[in-house]
mmCIF file of C-alpha atoms in Angstrom:
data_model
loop_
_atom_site.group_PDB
_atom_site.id
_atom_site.type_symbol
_atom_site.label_atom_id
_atom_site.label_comp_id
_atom_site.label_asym_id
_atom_site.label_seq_id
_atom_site.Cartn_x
_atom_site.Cartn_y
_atom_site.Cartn_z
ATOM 1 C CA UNK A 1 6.675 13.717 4.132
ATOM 2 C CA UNK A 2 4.222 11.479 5.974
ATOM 3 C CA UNK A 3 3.140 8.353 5.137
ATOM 4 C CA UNK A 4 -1.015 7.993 3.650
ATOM 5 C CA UNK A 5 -1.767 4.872 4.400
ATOM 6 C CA UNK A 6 -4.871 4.910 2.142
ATOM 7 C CA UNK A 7 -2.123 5.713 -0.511
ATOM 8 C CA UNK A 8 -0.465 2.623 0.671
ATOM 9 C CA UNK A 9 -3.379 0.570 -0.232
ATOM 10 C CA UNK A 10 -4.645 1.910 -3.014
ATOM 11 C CA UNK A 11 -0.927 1.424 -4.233
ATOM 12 C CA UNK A 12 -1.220 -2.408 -3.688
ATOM 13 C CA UNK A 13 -4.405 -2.721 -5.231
ATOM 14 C CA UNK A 14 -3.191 -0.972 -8.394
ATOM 15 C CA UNK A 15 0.114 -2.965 -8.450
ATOM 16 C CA UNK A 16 -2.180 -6.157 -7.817
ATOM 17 C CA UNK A 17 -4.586 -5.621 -10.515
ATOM 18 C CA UNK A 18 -1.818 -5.401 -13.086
ATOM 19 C CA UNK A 19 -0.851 -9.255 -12.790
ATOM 20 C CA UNK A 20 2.493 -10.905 -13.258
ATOM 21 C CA UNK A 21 2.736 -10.500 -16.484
ATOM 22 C CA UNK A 22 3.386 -6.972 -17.312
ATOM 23 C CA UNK A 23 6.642 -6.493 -15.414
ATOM 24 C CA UNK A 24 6.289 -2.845 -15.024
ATOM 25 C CA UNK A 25 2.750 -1.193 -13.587
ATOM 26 C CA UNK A 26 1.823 2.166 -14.187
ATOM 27 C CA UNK A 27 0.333 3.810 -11.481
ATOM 28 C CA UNK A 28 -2.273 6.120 -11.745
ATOM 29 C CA UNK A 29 -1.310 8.510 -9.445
ATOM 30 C CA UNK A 30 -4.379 10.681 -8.865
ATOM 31 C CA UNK A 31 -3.581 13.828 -7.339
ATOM 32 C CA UNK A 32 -0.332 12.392 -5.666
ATOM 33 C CA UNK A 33 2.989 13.696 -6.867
ATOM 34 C CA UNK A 34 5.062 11.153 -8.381
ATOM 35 C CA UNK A 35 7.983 11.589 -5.760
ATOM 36 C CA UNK A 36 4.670 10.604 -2.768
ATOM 37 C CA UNK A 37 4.287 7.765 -5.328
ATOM 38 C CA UNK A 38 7.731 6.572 -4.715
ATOM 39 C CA UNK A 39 8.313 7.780 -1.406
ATOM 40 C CA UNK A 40 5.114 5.197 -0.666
ATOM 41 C CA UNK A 41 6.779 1.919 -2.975
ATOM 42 C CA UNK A 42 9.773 2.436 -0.958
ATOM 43 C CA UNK A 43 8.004 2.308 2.394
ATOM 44 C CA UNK A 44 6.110 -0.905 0.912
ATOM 45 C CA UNK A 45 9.419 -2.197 -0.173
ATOM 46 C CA UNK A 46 10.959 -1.526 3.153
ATOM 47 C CA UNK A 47 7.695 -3.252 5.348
ATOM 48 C CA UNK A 48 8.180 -6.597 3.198
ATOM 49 C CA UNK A 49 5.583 -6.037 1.037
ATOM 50 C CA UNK A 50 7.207 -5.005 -2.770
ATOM 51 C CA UNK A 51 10.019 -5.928 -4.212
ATOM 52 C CA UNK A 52 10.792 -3.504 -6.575
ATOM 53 C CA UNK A 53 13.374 -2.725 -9.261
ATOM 54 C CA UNK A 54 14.656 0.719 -9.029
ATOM 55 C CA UNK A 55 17.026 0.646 -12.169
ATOM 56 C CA UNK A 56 14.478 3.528 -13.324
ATOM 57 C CA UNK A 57 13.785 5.477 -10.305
ATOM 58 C CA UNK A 58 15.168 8.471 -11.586
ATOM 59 C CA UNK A 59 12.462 8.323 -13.895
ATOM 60 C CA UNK A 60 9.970 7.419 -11.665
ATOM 61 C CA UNK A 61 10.681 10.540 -9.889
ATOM 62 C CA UNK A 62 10.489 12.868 -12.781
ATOM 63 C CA UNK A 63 7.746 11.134 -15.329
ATOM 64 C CA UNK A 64 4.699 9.296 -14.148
ATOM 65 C CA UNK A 65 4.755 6.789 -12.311
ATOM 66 C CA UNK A 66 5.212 3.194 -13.850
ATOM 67 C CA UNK A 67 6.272 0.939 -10.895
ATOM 68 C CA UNK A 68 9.074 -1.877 -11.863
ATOM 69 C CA UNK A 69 7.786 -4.622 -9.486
ATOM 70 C CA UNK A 70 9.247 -7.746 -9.411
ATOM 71 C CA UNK A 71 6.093 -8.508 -7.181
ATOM 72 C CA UNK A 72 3.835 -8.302 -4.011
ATOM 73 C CA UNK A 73 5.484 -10.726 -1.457
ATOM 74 C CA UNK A 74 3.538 -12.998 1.069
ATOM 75 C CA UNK A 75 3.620 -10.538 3.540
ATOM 76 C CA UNK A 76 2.344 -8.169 0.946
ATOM 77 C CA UNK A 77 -0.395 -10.185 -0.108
ATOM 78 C CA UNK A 78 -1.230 -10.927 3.990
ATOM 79 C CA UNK A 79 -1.686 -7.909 4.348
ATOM 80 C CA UNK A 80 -3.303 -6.707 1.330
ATOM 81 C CA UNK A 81 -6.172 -9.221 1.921
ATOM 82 C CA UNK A 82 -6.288 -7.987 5.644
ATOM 83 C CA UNK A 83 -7.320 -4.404 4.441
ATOM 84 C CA UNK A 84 -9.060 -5.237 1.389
ATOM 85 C CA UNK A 85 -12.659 -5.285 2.745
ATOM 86 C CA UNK A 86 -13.882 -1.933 2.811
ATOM 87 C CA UNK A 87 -15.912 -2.584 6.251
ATOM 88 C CA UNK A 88 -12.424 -3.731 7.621
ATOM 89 C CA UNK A 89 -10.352 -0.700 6.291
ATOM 90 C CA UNK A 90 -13.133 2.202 7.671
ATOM 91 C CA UNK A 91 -13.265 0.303 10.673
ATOM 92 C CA UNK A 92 -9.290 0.379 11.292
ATOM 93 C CA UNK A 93 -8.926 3.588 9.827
ATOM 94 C CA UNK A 94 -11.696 4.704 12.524
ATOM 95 C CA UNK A 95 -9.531 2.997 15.443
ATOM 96 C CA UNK A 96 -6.539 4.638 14.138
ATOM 97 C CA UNK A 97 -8.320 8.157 14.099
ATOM 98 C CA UNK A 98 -8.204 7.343 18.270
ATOM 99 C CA UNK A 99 -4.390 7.926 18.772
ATOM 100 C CA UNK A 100 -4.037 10.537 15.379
ATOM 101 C CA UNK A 101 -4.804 8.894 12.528
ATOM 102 C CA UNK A 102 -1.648 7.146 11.659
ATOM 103 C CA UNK A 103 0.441 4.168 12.875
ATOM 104 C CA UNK A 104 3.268 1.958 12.249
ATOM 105 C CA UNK A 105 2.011 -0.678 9.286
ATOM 106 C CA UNK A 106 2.529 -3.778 11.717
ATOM 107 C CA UNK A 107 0.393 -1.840 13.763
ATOM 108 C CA UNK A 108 -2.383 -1.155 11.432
ATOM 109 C CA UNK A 109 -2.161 -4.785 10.012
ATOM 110 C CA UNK A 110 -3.208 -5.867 13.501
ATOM 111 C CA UNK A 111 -6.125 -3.641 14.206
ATOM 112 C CA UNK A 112 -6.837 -4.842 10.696
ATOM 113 C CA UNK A 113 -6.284 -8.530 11.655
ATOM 114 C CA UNK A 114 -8.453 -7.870 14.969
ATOM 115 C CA UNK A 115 -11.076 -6.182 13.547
ATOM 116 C CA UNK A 116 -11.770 -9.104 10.409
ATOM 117 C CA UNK A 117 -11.327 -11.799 13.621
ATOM 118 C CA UNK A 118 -14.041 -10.210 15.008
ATOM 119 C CA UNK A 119 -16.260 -9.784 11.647
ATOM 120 C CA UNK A 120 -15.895 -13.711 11.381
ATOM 121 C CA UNK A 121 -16.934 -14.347 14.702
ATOM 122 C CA UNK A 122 -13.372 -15.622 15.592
ATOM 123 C CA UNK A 123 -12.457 -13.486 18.621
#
């Protein structure tokens, strides 16, 4: 399976919008397939940016999606607010169409990163 990172953003946004009180977030998972859905948590989980409970995974994989996140960590939340503007994201997204389209997330955080430096005059 590869990795979508505009799945991997629209992910955070949806498990940011659902605030730290509800201590489960279903995910609406568009025309994904709830095993892309988890196949993308656990490559947010893995970069730093989830922590998740997977006591229900099974069920994740089987039922639709509702995400048991503990929550976003800093580094989530970084880079969340890195890729959040959507001048920023078309403009990475356009610099990683240059070497295929896709790229390691600490790699597309710093295009990110480089690109809003720029936007601010700061580079």
């Amino acid at each position: 399976m590869k990795r979508n990172t505009e799945l991997l953003r629209n992910l955070l946004f949806q498990i940011e919008t659902s605030g730290p009180e509800t201590p489960d977030t279903d995910i609406d998972p568009g025309e994904e397939h709830p095993r892309t859905i988890v196949y993308h948590l656990k490559l947010l989980e893995d970069a730093g940016y989830l922590t998740l409970n997977w006591v229900r995974e099974g069920d994740l994989e089987l039922h639709s999606p509702i995400v048991p996140c503990s929550s976003i960590t800093n580094a989530g939340h970084d880079f969340l607010d890195t890729i959040r503007d959507d001048t920023v994201w078309k403009k990475t997204r356009e610099k990683l169409a240059l070497v295929g389209g896709t790229a390691a997330l600490d790699t597309v955080n710093k295009v990110a990163t480089a690109i809003s430096l720029k936007l601010m005059g700061l580079s």
